[in-house]
PDB file of C-alpha atoms in Angstrom:
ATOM      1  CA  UNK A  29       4.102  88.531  68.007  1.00 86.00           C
ATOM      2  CA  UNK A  30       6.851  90.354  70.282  1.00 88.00           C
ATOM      3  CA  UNK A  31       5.382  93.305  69.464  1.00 94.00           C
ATOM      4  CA  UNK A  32       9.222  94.457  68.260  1.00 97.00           C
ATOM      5  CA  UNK A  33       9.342  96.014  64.973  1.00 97.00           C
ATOM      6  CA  UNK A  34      12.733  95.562  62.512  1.00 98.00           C
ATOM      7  CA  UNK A  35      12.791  97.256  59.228  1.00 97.00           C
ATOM      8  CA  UNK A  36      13.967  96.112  56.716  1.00 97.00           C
ATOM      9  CA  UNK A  37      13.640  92.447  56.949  1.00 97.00           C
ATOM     10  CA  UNK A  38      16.451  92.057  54.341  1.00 97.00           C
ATOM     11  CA  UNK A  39      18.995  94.320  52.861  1.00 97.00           C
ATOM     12  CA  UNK A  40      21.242  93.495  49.966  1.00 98.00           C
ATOM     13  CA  UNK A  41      24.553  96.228  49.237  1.00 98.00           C
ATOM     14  CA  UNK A  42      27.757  96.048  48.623  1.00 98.00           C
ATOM     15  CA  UNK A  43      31.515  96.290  50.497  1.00 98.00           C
ATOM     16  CA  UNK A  44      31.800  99.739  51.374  1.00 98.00           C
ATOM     17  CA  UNK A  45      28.192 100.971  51.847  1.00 98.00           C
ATOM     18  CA  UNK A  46      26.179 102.413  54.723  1.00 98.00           C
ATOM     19  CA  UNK A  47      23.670 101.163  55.899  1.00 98.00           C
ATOM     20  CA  UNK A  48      20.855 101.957  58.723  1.00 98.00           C
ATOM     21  CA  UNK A  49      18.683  99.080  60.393  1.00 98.00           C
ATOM     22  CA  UNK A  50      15.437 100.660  62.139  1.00 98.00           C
ATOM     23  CA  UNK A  51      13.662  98.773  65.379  1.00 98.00           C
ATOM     24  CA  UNK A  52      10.549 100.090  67.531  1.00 98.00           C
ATOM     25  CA  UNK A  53      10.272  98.500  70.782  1.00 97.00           C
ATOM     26  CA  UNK A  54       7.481  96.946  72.037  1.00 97.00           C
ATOM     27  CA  UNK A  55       4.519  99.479  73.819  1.00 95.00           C
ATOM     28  CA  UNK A  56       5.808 100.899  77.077  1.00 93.00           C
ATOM     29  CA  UNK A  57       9.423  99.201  76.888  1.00 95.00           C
ATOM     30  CA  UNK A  58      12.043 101.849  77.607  1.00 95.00           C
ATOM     31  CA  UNK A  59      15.292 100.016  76.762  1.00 94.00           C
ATOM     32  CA  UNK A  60      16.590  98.752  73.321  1.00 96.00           C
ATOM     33  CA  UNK A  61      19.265  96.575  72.604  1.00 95.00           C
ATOM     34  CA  UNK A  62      20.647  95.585  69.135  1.00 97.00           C
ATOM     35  CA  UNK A  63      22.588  91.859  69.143  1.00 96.00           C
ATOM     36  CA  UNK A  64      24.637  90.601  65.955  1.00 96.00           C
ATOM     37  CA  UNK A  65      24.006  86.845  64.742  1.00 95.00           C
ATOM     38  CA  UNK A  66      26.446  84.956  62.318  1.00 90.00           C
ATOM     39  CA  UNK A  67      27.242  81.408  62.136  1.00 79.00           C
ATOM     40  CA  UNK A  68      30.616  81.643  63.546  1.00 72.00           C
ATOM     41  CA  UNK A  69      30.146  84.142  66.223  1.00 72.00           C
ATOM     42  CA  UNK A  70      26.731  83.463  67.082  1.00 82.00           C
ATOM     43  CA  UNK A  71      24.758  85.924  69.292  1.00 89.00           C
ATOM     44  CA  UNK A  72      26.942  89.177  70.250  1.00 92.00           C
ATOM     45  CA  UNK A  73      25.826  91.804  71.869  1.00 92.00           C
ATOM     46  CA  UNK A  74      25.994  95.317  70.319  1.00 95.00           C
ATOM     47  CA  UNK A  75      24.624  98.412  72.227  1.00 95.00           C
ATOM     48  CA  UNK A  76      21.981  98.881  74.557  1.00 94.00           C
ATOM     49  CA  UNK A  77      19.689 101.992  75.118  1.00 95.00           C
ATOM     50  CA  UNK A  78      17.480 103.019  77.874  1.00 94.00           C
ATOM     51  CA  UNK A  79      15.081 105.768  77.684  1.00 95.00           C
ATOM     52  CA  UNK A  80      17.669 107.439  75.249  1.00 95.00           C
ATOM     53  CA  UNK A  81      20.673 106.863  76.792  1.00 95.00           C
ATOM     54  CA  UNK A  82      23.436 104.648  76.218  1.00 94.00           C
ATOM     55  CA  UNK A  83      23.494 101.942  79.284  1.00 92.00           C
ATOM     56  CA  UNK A  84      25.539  99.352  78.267  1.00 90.00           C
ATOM     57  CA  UNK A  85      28.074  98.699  75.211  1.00 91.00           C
ATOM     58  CA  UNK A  86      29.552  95.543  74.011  1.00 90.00           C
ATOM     59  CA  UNK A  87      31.730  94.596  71.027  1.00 83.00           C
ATOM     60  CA  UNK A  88      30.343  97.402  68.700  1.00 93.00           C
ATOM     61  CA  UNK A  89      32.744  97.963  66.098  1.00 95.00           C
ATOM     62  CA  UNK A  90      33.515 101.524  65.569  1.00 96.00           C
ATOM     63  CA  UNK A  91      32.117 101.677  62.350  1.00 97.00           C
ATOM     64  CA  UNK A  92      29.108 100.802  63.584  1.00 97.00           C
ATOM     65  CA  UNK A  93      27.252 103.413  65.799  1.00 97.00           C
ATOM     66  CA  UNK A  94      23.464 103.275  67.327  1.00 97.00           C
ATOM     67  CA  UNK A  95      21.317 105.946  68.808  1.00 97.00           C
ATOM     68  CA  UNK A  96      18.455 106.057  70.601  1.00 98.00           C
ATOM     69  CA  UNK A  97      15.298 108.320  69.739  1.00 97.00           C
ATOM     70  CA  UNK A  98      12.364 110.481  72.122  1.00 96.00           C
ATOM     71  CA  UNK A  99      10.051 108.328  70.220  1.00 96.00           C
ATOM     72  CA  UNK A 100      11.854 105.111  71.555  1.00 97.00           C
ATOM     73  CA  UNK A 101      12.883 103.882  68.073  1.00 97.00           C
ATOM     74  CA  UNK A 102      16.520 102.753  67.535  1.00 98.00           C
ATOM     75  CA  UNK A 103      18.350 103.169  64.706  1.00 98.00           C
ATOM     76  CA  UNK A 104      21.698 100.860  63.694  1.00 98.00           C
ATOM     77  CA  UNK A 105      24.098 102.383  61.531  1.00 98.00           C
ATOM     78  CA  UNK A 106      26.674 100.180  59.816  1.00 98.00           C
ATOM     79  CA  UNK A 107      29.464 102.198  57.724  1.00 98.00           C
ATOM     80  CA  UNK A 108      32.274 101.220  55.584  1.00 98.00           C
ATOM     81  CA  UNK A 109      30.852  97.504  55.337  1.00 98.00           C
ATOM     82  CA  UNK A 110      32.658  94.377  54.779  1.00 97.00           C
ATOM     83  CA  UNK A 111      31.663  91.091  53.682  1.00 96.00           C
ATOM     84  CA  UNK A 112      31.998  89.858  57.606  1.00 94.00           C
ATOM     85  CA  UNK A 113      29.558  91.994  58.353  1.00 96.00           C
ATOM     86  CA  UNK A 114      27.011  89.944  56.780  1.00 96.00           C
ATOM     87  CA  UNK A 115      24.887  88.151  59.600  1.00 96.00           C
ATOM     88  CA  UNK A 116      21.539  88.493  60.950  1.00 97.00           C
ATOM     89  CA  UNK A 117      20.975  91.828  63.627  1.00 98.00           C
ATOM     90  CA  UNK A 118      18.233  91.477  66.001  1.00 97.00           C
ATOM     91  CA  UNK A 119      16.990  94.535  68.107  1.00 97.00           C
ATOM     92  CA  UNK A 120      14.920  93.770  71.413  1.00 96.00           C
ATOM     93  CA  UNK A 121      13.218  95.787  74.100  1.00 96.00           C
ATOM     94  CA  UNK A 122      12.553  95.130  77.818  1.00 93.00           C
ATOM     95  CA  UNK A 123      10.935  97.009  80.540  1.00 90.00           C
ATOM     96  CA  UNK A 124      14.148  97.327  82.758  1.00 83.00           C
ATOM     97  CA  UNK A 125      17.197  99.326  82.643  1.00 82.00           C
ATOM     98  CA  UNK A 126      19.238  96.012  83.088  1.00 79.00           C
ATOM     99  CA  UNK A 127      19.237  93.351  80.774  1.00 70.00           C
ATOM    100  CA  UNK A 128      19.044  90.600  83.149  1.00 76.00           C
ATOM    101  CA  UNK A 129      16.219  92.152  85.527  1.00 80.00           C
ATOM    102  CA  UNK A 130      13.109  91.399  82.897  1.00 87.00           C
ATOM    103  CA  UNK A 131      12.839  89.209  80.026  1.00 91.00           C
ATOM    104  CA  UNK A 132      14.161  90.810  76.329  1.00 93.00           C
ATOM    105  CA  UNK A 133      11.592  90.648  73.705  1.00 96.00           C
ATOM    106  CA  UNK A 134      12.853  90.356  70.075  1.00 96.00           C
ATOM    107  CA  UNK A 135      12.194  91.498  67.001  1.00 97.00           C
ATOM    108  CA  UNK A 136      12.606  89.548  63.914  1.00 96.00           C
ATOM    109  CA  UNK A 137      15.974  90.665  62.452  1.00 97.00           C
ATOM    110  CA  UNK A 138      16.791  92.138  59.371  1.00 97.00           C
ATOM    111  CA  UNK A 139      19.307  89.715  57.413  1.00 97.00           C
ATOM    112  CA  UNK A 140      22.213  91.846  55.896  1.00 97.00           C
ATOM    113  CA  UNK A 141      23.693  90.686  53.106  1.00 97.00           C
ATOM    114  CA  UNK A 142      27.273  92.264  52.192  1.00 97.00           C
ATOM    115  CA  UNK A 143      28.712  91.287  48.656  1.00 97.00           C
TER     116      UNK A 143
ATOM    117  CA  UNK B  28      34.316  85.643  75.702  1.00 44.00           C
ATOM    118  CA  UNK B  29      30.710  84.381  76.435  1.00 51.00           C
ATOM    119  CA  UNK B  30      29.817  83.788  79.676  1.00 63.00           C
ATOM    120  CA  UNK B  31      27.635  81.376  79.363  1.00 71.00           C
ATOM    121  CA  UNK B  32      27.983  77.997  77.461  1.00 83.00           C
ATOM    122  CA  UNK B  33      25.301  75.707  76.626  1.00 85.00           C
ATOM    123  CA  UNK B  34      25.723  71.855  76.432  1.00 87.00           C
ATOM    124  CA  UNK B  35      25.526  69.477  74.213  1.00 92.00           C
ATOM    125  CA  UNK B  36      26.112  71.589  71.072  1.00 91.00           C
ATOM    126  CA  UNK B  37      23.703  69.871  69.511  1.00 94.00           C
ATOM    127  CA  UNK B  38      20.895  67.181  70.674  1.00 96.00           C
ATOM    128  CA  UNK B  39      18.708  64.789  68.937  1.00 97.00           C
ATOM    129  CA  UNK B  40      15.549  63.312  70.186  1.00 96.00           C
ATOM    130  CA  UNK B  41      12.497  60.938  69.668  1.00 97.00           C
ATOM    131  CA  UNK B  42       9.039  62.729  70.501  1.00 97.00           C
ATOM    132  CA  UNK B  43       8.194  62.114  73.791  1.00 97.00           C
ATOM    133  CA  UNK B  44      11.352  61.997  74.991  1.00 97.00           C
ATOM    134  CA  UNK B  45      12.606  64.557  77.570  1.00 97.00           C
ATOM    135  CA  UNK B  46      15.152  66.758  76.410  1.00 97.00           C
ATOM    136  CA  UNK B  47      17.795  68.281  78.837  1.00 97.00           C
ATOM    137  CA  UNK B  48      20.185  71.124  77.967  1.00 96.00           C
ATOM    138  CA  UNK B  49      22.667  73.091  80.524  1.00 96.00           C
ATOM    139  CA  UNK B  50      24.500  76.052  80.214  1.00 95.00           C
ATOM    140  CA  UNK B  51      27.431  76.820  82.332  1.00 93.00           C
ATOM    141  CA  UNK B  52      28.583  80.783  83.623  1.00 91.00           C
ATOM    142  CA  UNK B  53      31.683  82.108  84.731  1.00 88.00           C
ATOM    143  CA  UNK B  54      30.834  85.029  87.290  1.00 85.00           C
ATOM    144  CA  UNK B  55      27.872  85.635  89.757  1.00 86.00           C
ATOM    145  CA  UNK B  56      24.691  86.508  88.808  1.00 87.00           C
ATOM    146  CA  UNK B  57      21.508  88.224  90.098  1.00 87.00           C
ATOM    147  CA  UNK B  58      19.271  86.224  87.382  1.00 90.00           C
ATOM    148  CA  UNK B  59      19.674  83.772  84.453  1.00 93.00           C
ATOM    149  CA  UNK B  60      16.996  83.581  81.413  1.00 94.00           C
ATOM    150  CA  UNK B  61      16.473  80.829  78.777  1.00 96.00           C
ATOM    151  CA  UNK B  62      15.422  81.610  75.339  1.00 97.00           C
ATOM    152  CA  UNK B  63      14.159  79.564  72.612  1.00 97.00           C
ATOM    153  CA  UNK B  64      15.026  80.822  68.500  1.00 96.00           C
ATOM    154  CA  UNK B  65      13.159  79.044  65.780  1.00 94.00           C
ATOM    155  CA  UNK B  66      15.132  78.706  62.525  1.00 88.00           C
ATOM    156  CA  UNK B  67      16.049  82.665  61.297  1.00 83.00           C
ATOM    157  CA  UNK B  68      13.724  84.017  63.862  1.00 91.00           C
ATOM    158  CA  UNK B  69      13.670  86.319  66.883  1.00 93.00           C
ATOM    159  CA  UNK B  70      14.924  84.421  70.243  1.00 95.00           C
ATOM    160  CA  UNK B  71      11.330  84.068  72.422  1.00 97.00           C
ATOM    161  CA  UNK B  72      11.913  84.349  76.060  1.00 96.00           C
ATOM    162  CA  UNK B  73      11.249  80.939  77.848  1.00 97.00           C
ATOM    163  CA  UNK B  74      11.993  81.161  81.836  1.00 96.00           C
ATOM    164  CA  UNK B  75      13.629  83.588  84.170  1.00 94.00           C
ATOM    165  CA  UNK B  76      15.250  82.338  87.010  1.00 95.00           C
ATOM    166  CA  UNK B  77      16.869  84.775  90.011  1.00 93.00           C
ATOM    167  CA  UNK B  78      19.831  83.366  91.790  1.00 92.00           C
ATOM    168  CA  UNK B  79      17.848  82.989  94.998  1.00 94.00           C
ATOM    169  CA  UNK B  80      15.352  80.405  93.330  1.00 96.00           C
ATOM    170  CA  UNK B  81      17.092  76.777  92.761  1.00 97.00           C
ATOM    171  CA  UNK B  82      14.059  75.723  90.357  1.00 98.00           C
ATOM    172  CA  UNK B  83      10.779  77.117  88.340  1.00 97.00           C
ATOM    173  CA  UNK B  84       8.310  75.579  86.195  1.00 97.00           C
ATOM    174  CA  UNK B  85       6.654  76.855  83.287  1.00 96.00           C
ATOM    175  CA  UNK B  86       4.216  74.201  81.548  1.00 97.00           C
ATOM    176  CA  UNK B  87       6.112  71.436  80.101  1.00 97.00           C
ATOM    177  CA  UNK B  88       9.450  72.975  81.261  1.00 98.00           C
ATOM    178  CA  UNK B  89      11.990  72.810  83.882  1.00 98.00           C
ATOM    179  CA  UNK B  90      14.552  74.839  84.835  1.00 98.00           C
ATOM    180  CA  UNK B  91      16.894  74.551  87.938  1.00 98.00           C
ATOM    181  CA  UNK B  92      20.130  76.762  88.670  1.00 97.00           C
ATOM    182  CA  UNK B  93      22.962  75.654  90.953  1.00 96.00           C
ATOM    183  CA  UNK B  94      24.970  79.090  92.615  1.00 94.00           C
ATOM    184  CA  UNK B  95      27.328  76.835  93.929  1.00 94.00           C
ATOM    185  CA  UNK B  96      28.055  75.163  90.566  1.00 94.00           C
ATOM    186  CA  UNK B  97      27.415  78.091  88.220  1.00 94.00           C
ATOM    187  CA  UNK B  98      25.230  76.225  86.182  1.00 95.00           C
ATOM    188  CA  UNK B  99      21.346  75.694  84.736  1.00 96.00           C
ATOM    189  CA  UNK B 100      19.950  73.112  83.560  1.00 97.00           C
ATOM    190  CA  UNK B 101      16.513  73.418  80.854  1.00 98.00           C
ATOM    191  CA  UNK B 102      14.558  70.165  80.816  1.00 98.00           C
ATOM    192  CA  UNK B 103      11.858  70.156  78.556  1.00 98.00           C
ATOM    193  CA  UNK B 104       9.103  66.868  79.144  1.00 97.00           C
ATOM    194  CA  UNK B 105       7.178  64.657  76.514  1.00 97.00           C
ATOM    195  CA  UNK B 106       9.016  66.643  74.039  1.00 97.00           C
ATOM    196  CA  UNK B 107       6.868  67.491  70.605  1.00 97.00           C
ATOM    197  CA  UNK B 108       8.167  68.170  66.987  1.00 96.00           C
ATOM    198  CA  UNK B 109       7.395  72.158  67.347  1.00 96.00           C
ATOM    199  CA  UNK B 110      10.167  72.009  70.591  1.00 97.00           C
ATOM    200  CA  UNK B 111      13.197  71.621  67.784  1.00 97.00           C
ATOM    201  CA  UNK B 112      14.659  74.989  68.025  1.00 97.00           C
ATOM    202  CA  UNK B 113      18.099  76.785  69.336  1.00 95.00           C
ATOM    203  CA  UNK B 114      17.751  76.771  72.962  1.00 96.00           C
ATOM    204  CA  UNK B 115      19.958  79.481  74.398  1.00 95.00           C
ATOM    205  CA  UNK B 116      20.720  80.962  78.367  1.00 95.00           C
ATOM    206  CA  UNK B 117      21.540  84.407  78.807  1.00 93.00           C
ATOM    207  CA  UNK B 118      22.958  85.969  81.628  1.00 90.00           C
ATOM    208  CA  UNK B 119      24.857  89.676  82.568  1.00 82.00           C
ATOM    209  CA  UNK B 120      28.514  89.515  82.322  1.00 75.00           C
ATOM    210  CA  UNK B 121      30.299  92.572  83.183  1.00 67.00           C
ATOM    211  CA  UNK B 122      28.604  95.804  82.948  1.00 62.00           C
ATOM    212  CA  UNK B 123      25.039  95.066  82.828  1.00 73.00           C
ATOM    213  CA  UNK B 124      25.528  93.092  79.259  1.00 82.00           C
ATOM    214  CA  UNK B 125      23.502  90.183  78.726  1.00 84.00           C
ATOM    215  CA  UNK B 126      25.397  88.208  76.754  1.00 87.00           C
ATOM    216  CA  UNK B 127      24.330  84.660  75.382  1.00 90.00           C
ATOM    217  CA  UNK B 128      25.815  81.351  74.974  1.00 88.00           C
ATOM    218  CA  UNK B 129      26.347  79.705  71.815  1.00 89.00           C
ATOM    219  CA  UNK B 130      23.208  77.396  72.142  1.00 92.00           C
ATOM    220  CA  UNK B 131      21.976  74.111  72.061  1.00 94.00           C
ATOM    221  CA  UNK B 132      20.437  73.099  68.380  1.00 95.00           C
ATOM    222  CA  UNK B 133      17.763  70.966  69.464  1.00 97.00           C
ATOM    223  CA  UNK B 134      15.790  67.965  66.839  1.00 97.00           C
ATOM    224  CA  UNK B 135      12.860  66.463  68.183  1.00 97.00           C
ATOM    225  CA  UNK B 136      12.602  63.209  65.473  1.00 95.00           C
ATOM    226  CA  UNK B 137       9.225  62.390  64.916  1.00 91.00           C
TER     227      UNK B 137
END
C-alpha cells in the first residue's frame, strides 16, 4: 500500500461532461503530481503541486485544470470531455519539491471511461 | 517527446533467467529512478540512482547508469513469475518534470 488515495476507482460519462478525480497523498508528502496513461501515449505527465503551489506543468490540456488544497488533497478536473480522453490518471506524492530528488509514490488510478 | 526510452519494447523470459532492460535519455540529469507497474496498477518505485553513482543494488536487482552514454541499464537476477510487469525509468526533462519512458513489458514464462 502507497499510502496514495484515488477516488473514484472508475468513472463512466459521456462526451461533453465534467468530471473531477480526487487523490490524498501519502502522510507527510508535500507534493502531488497527476500523470495520464493510455495505450498509445503511455505515461504523460500532467501537473505537479507542492505544498499548494503549482511547481511544474506538462502537457495539461486546457480543459483540464488541477489545484492543490491546505489539506494536501488534489483535485483533477476534466471539462468538455472527449472520447480520447479515456485512459487511466494516476496521482502520486513525494517528499521533495522536485520530481527527480525522492522516489514518487502512486496511487491506484481511477480508469475514465468517455463514451 | 519523452526523454527517456526503454529497450526492448517488450521481453520474454524463462524463470530463472536474468532479465535486462535499458532506457536511454536525451539531456543531463541529477538522478534517474526505475519503476515497476503491475497490470492496471499504480507504478511502485524500484531504485534511485544519482548521476554521481555508476551502480546500486537493491535485492535481486541491478541497476547501473552511464553519464557518458546517457543510459541505464535494470538487470533483474533468477527472475520469478511475480517479476512480469511494465518496467519503466523516469527521469526530469526540462523544468523539473519527470517524465517516463514508454516501458519495457516484461513475461517471466514459467
Amino acid at each position: 500500500d502507497s499510502g496514495v488515495t484515488q477516488t473514484p476507482k472508475h468513472l463512466i460519462t459521456a462526451t461533453g461532461q465534467r468530471v473531477t478525480l480526487r487523490c490524498s497523498p501519502r502522510s507527510g508528502d508535500l507534493s502531488v503530481y497527476w500523470y495520464q496513461q493510455s495505450l498509445d501515449q503511455g505515461l504523460q505527465f500532467l501537473i505537479q503541486y507542492y505544498n499548494g503551489e503549482e511547481r511544474a506543468k506538462g502537457n495539461i490540456l486546457e480543459r483540464f485544470s488541477a489545484q492543490q488544497f491546505p489539506d494536501l488533497h488534489s483535485e483533477l478536473n476534466l471539462s468538455s470531455l472527449e472520447l480520447g480522453d479515456s485512459a487511466l490518471y494516476f496521482c502520486a506524492s513525494s517528499v521533495a519539491s522536485t520530481g527527480g530528488n525522492s522516489p514518487l509514490h502512486f496511487g491506484n488510478g481511477t480508469r475514465l471511461t468517455v463514451t | 517527446s519523452q526523454q527517456g526510452e526503454e529497450d526492448p519494447q517488450a521481453l520474454s523470459i524463462q524463470e530463472g533467467e536474468n532479465a535486462t532492460m535499458n532506457c536511454s535519455y536525451k539531456t543531463s540529469i541529477n538522478n534517474l529512478q526505475w519503476y515497476r507497474q503491475n497490470s492496471g496498477r499504480g507504478l511502485v518505485h524500484l531504485i534511485l540512482i544519482r548521476s554521481n553513482e555508476r551502480e546500486k543494488h537493491s535485492g535481486r536487482l541491478r541497476v547501473t547508469l552511464d553519464t557518458s552514454k546517457k543510459s541505464s541499464s535494470l538487470l533483474i537476477t533468477a527472475s520469478r513469475a511475480a517479476d512480469t510487469a511494465s518496467y519503466f525509468c523516469a527521469t526530469i526533462q526540462g523544468a523539473q518534470k519527470l517524465v517516463f519512458g514508454q516501458g519495457t513489458r516484461l513475461t517471466i514464462n514459467p
